[in-house]
Short mmCIF file of C-alpha atoms in Angstrom, two decimals:
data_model
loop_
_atom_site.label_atom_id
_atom_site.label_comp_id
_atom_site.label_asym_id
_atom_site.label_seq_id
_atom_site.Cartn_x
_atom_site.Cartn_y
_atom_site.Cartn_z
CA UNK A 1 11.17 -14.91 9.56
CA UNK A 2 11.79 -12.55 12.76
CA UNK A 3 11.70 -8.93 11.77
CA UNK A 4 14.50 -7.01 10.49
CA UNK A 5 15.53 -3.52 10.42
CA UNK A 6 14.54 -0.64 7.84
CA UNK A 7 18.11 -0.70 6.39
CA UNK A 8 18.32 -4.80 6.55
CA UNK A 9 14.93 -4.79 4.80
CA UNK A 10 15.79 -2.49 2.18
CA UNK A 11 18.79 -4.39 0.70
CA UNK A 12 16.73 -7.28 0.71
CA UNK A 13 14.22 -5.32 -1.74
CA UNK A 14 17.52 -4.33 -3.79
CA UNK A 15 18.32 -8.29 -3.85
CA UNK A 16 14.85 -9.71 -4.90
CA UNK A 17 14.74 -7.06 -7.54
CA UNK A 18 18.15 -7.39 -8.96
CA UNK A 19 17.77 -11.23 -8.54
CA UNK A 20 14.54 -11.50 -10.31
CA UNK A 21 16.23 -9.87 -13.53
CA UNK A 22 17.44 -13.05 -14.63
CA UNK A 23 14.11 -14.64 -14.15
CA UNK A 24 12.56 -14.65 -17.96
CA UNK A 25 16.73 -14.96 -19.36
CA UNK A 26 15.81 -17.32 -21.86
CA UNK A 27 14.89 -14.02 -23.96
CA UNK A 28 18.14 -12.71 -23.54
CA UNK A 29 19.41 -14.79 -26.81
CA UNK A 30 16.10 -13.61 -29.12
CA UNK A 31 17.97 -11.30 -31.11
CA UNK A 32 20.89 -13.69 -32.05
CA UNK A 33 19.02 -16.41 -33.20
CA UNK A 34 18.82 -15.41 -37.08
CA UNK A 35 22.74 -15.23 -36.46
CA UNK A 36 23.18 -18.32 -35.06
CA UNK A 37 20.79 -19.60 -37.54
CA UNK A 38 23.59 -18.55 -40.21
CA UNK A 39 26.71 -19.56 -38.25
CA UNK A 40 25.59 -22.84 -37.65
CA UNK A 41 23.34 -23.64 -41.27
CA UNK A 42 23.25 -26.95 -41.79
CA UNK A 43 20.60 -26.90 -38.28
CA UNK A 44 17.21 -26.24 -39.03
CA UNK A 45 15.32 -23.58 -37.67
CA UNK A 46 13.39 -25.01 -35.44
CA UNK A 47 16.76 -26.68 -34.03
CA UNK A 48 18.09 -23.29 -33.12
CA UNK A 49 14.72 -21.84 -32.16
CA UNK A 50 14.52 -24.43 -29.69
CA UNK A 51 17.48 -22.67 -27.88
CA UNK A 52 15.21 -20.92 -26.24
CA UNK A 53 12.46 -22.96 -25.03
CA UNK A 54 15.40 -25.61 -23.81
CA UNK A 55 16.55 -23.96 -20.61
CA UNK A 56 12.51 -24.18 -19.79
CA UNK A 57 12.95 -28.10 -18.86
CA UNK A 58 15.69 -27.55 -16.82
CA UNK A 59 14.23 -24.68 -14.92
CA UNK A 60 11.09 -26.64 -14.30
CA UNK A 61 13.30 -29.35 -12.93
CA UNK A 62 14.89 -27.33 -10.88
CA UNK A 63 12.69 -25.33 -9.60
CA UNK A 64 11.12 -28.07 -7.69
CA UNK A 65 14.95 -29.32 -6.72
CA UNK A 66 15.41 -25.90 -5.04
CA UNK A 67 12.46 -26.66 -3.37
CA UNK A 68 13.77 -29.38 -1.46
CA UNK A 69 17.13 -27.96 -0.91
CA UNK A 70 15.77 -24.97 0.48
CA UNK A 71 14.84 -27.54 3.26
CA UNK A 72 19.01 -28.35 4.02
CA UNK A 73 20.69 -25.50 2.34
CA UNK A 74 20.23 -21.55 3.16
CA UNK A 75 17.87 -19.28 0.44
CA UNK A 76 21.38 -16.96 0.13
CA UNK A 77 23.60 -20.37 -1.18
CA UNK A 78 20.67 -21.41 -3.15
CA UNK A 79 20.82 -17.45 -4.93
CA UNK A 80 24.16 -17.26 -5.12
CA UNK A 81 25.05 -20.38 -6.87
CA UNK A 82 21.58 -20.26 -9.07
CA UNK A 83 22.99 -16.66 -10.53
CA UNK A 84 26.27 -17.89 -10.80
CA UNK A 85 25.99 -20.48 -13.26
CA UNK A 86 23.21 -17.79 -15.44
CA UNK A 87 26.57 -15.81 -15.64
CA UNK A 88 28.84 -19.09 -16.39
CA UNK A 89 26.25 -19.46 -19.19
CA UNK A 90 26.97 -16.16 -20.37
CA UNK A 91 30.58 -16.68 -20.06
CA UNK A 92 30.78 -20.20 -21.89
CA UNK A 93 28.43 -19.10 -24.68
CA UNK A 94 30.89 -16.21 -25.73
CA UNK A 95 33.98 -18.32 -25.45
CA UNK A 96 33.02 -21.42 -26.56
CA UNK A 97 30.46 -21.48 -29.30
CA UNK A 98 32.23 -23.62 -31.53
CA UNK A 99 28.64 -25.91 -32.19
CA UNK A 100 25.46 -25.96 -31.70
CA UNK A 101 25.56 -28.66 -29.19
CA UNK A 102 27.84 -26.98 -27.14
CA UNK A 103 24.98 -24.01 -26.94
CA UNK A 104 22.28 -26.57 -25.88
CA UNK A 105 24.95 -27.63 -22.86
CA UNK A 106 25.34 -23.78 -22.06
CA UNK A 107 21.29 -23.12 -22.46
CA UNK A 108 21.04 -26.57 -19.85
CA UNK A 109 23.32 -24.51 -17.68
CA UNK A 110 21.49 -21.23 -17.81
CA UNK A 111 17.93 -23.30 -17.30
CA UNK A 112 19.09 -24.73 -14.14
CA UNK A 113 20.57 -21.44 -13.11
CA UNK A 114 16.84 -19.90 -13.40
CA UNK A 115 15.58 -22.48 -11.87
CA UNK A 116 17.06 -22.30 -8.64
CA UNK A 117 16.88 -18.43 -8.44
CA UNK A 118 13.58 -17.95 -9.92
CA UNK A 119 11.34 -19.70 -6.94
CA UNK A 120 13.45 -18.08 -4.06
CA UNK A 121 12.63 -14.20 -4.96
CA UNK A 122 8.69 -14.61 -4.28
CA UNK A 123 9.24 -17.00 -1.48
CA UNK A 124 11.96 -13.87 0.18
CA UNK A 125 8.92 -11.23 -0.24
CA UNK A 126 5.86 -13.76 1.18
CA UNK A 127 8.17 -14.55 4.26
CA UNK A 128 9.24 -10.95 5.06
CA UNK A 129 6.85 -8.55 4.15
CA UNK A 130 3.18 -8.52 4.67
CA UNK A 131 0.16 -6.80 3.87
CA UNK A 132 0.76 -3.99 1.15
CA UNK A 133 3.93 -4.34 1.65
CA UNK A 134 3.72 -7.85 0.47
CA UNK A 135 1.59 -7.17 -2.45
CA UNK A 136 3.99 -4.04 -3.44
CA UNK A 137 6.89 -6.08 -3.29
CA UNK A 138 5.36 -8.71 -5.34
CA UNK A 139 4.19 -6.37 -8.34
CA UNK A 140 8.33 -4.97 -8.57
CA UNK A 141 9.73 -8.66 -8.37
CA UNK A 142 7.12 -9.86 -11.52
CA UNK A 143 7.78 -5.77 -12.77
CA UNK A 144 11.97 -6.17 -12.32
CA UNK A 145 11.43 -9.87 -14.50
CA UNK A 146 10.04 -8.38 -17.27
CA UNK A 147 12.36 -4.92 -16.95
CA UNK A 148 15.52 -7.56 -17.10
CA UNK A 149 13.98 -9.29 -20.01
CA UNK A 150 13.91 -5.71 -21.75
CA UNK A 151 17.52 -5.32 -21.03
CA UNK A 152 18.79 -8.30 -21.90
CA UNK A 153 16.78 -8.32 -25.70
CA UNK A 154 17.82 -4.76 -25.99
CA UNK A 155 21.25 -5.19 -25.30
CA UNK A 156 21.43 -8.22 -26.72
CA UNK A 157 20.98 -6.61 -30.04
CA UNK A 158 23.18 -3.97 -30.00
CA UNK A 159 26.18 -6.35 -28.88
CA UNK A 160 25.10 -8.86 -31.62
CA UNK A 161 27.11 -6.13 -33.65
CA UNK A 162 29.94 -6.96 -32.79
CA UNK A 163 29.72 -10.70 -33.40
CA UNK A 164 26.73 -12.61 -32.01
CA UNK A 165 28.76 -14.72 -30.03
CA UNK A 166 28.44 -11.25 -27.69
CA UNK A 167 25.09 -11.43 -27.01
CA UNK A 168 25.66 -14.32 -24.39
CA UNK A 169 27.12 -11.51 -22.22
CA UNK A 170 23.63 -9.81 -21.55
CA UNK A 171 23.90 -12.80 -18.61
CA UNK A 172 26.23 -10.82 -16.88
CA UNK A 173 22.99 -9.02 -15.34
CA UNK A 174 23.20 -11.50 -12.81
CA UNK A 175 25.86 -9.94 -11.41
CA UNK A 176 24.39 -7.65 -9.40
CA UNK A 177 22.26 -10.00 -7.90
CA UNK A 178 25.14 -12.13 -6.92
CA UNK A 179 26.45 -8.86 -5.03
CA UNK A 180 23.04 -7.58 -3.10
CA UNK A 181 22.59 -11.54 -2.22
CA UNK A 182 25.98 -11.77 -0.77
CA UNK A 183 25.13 -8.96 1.64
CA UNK A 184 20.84 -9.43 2.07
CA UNK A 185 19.59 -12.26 1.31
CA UNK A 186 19.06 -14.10 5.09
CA UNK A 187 22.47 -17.30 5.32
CA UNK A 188 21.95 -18.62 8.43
CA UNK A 189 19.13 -21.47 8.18
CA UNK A 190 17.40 -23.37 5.86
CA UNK A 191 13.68 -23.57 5.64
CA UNK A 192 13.38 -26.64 8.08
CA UNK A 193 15.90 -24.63 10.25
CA UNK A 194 13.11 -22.01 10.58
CA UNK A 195 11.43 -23.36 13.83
CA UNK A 196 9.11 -19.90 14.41
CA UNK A 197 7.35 -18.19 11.19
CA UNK A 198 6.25 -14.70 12.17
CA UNK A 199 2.40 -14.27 11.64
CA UNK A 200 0.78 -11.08 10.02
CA UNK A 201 -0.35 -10.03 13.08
CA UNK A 202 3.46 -9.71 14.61
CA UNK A 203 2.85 -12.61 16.86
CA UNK A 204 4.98 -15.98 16.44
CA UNK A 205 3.72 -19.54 16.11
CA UNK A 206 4.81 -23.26 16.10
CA UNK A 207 6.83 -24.60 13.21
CA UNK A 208 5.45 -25.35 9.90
CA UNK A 209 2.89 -28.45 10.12
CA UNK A 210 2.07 -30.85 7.28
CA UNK A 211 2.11 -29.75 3.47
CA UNK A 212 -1.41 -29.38 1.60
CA UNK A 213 -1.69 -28.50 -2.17
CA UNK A 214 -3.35 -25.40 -1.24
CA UNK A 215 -2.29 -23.42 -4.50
CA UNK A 216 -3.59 -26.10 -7.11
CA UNK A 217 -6.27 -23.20 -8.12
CA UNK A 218 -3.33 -20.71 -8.74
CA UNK A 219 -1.72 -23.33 -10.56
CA UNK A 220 -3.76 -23.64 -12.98
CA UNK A 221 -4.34 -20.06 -13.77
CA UNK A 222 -1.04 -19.64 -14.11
CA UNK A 223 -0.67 -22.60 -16.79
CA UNK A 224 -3.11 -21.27 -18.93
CA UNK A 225 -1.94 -17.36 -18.42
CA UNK A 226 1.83 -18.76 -19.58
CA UNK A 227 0.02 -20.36 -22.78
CA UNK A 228 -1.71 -17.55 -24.07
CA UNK A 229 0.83 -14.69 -22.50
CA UNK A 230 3.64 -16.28 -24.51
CA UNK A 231 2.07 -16.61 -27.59
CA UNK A 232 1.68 -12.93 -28.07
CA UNK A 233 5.12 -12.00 -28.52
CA UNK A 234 5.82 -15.20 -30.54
CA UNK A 235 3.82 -14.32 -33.36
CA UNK A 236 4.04 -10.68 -33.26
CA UNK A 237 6.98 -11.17 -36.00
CA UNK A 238 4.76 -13.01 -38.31
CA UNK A 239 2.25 -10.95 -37.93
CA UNK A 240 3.76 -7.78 -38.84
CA UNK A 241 5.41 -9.76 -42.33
CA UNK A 242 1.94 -11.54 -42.82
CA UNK A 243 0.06 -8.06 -42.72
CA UNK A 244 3.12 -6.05 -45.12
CA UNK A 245 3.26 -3.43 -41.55
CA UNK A 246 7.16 -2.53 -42.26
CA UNK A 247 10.63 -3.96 -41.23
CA UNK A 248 11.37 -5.61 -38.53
CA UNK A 249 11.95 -3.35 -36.43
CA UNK A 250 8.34 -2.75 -35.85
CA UNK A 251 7.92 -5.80 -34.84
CA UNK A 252 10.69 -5.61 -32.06
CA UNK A 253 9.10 -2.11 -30.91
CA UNK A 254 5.89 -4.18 -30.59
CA UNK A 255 7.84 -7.18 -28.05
CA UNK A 256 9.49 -4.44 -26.14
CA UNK A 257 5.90 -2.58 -25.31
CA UNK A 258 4.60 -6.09 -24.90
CA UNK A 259 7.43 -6.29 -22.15
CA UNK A 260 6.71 -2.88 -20.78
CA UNK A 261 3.84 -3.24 -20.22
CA UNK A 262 4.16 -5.83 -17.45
CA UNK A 263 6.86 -3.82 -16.30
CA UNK A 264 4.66 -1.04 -15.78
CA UNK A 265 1.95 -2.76 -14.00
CA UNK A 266 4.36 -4.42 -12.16
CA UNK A 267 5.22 -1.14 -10.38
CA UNK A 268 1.72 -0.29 -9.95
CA UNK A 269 0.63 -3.46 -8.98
CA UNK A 270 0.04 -2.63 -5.08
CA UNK A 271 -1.70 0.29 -5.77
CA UNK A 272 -3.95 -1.91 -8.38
CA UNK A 273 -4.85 -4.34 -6.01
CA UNK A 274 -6.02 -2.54 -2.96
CA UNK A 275 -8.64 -1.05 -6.13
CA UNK A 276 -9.18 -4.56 -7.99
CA UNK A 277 -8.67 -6.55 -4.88
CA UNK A 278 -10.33 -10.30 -5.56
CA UNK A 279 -10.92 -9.12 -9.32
CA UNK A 280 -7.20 -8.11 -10.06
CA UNK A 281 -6.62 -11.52 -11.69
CA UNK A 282 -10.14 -11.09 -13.57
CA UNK A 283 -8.81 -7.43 -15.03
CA UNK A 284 -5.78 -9.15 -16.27
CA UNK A 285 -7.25 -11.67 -18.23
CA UNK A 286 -9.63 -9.39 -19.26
CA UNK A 287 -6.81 -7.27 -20.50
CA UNK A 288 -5.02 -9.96 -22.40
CA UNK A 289 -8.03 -11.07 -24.31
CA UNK A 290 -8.76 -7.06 -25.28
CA UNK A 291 -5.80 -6.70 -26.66
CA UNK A 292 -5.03 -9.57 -28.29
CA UNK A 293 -8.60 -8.77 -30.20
CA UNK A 294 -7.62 -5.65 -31.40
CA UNK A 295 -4.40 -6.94 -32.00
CA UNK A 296 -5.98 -9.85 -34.32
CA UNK A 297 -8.68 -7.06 -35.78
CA UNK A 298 -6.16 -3.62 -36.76
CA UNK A 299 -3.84 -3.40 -39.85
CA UNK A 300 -3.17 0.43 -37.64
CA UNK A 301 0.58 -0.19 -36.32
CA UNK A 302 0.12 2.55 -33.60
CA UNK A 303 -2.80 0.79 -32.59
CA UNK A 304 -1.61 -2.59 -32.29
CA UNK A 305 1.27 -1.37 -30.13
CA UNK A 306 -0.25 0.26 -27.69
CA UNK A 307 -2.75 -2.79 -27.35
CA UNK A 308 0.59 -4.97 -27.15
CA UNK A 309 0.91 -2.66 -23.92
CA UNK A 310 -2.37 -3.74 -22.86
CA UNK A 311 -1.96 -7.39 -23.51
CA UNK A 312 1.42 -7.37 -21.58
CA UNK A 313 0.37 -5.91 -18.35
CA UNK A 314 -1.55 -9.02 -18.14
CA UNK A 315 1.08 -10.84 -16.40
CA UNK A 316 2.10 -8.44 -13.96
CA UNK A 317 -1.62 -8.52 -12.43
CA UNK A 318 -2.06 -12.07 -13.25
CA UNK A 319 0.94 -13.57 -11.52
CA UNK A 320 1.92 -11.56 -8.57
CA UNK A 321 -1.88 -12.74 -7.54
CA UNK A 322 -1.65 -16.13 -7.66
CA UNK A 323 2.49 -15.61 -5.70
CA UNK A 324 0.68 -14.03 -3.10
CA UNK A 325 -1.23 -17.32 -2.33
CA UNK A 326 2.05 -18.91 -2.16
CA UNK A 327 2.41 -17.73 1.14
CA UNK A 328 -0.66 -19.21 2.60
CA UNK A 329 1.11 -22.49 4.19
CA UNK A 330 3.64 -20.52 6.24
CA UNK A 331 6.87 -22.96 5.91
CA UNK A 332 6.72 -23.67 2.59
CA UNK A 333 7.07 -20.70 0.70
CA UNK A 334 9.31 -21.65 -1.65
CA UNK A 335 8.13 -24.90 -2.25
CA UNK A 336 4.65 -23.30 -3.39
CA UNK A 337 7.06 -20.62 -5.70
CA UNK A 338 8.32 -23.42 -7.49
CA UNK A 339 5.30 -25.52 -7.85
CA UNK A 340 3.74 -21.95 -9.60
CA UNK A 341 6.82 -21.31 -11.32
CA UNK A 342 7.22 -24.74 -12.87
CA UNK A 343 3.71 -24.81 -14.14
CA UNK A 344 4.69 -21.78 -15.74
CA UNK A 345 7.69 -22.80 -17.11
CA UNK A 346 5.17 -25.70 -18.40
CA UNK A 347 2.95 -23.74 -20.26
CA UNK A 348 5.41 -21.33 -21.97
CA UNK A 349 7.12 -24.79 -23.15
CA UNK A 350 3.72 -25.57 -24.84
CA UNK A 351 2.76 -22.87 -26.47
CA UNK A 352 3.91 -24.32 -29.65
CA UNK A 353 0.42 -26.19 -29.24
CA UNK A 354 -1.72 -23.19 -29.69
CA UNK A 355 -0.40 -22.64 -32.76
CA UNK A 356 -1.00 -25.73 -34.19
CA UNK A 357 -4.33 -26.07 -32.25
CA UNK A 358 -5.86 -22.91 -34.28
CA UNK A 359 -4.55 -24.53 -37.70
CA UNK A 360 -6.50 -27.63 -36.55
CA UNK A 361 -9.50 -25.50 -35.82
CA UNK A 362 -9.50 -23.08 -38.44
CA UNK A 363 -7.92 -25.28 -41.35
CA UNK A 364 -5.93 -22.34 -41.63
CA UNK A 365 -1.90 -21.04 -40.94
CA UNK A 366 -2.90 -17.65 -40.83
CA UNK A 367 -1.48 -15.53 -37.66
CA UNK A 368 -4.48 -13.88 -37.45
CA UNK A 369 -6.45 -16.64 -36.34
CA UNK A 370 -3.68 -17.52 -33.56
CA UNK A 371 -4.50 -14.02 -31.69
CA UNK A 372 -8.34 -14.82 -32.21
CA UNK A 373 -7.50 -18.12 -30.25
CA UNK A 374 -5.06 -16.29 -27.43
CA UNK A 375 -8.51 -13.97 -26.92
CA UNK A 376 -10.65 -17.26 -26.76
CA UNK A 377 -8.52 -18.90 -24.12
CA UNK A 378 -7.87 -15.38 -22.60
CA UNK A 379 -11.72 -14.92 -21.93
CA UNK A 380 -11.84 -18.53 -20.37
CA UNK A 381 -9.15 -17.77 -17.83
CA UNK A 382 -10.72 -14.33 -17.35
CA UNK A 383 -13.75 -17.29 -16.13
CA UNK A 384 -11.64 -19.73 -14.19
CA UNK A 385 -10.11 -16.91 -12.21
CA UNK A 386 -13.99 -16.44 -11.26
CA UNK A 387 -14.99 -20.05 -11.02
CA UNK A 388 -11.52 -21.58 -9.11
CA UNK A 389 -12.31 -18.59 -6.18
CA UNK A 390 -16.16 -19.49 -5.70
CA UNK A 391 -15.04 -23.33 -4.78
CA UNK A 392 -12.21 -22.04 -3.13
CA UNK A 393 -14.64 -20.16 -1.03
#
């Protein structure tokens, strides 16, 4: 991309951030689901849980759809229309919510949605900035996900108050990012219009040449990570009513440090990796698997939540890492974005497997066991992020 101004450069920040809010929305209807559970209770539980990992097959679909449309159709169309229908979903879900079907069509909606903006945020910051600038701008866009994630659950329960048909307006977050896309995000060409690519060292070279699976190591870290990362704050619930640690509340205190905790590392996340450099991956995993230990060994409540801080930064060294690859093949950017993305979206879809994995294993339903096996699977990726480099090399 040829270089912009300070001011031009700026907004775009303001754009990837605000845009990447909407990024991990299918959280935004957690703290409705007991009262959709009751609204609608002839469904079964797991009918209405799966409300929220049902947007995940859209957004994996679409993800890679984006992909290819970024090839014919301009990253700021793409954004635009992507947070659009997130806030249609919103809008739908609170005025028509008259069956559960109808909020399986609106979660289909809000999937797709994701799925076109999600890829296009990391692709904006590997073909604009570079350097630390690059890696800085990576850590807010994975911080800003998690930070709208916060938002959404918190406000999301507060508006469930007044009816939890409410709680699908937390989706009007996308709103800003409609705004700051409108004026920052780059309209004029597509990908395949982009005949020059400016190189790190400010020079300019020939368009993009054939694509190679150059990310398939990242990939696959980021599968597993998704697994493992996800199951923390699924069974943080049971946990605290397995283990007699209070009301529920503690257990939401627990999700939102869980949550703020990739925020926070998010933020720091440059300064991390010019420390960690090839081993900021490594730390993360290492993190995840440390806390989720302690998590799996303490009956302390104060202790489990600040190791829920632990275990969450995990993402926010983990996957702005294995983005920053995606801007190896200059070209296709957002191509690699989605192919990460979507293997995300993959393995937060099956997490449901761990669970039933470590009942397999153990012979036993206990939660307990569950963050034994997230530390287990933790400490292999904490290996693979090893391994996957040396052949790489």
């Amino acid at each position: 991309m040829n270089s912009i101004n300070t001011k031009q450069k700026n907004l775009l920040k303001v754009a990837i951030i605000t845009m990447s809010f909407v990024q991990l929305g299918t959280n935004g209807i957690a703290p409705i689901l007991a009262q959709i559970q009751d609204a609608f209770p002839q469904a079964s539980a797991a009918n209405v849980q799966f409300l929220m990992t049902f947007p995940s097959i859209f957004s994996l679909i679409f993800a890679m759809v984006c992909a290819i449309l970024s090839d014919h159709i301009s990253k700021k169309v793409l954004a635009i229309t992507g947070l659009l229908l997130v806030v249609a979903a919103g809008f739908l879900g609170f005025f028509f919510h008259g069956s559960l079907t109808l909020l399986f069509v609106w979660a289909a909606i809000l999937g797709i949605g994701i799925g076109m903006v999600a890829p296009l945020a990391p692709a904006l910051v590997n073909e604009t900035f570079y350097d630390k600038e690059k890696q800085t701008m990576l850590g807010w866009q994975n911080a800003s996900s998690s930070a709208g994630s916060m938002i959404m659950t918190f406000l999301g329960g507060i508006l469930a108050v007044l009816g939890w048909h409410f709680g699908y307006l937390v989706y009007l977050i996308g709103i800003p990012g409609i705004l700051f896309s409108m004026i920052a995000v780059p309209g004029k060409r597509s990908t395949k219009q982009m005949t020059e690519n400016m190189t790190d060292a400010g020079t300019f070279q020939e368009a993009r040449g054939p694509f190679r699976l150059v990310i398939w190591r990242e990939m696959i870290i980021t599968f597993v990570l998704l697994i493992v990362f996800s199951a923390v704050p699924a069974n943080l619930s049971m946990l605290v009513a397995e283990r007699s640690l209070g009301a529920t509340t503690i257990s939401g205190t627990m999700s939102t440090l869980f949550l703020c905790g990739g925020m926070l590392f998010g933020i720091l996340f440059g300064k991390v990796s010019s420390i960690l450099k090839k081993r900021t991956d490594f730390v993360g995993a290492l993190m995840l698997a440390f806390g989720s230990c302690i998590i799996a060994l303490s009956s302390n409540v104060a202790l489990i939540c600040i190791c829920c801080l632990i275990a969450g930064s995990s993402i926010s060294l983990v996957m702005p890492t294995c983005m920053s690859a995606a801007g190896k093949l200059k070209g296709y950017e957002t191509l690699n974005s989605s192919l990460i993305l979507g293997t995300s979206f993959v393995g937060v879809f099956v997490t449901p497997v761990l669970t039933t994995l470590t009942a397999n294993i153990t012979g036993s339903e206990s939660v307990t066991y569950r963050f034994f096996m997230v530390t287990i699977v933790a400490l292999i990726l904490s290996v693979l992020t090893i391994v996957l480099k040396k052949g790489k090399r």
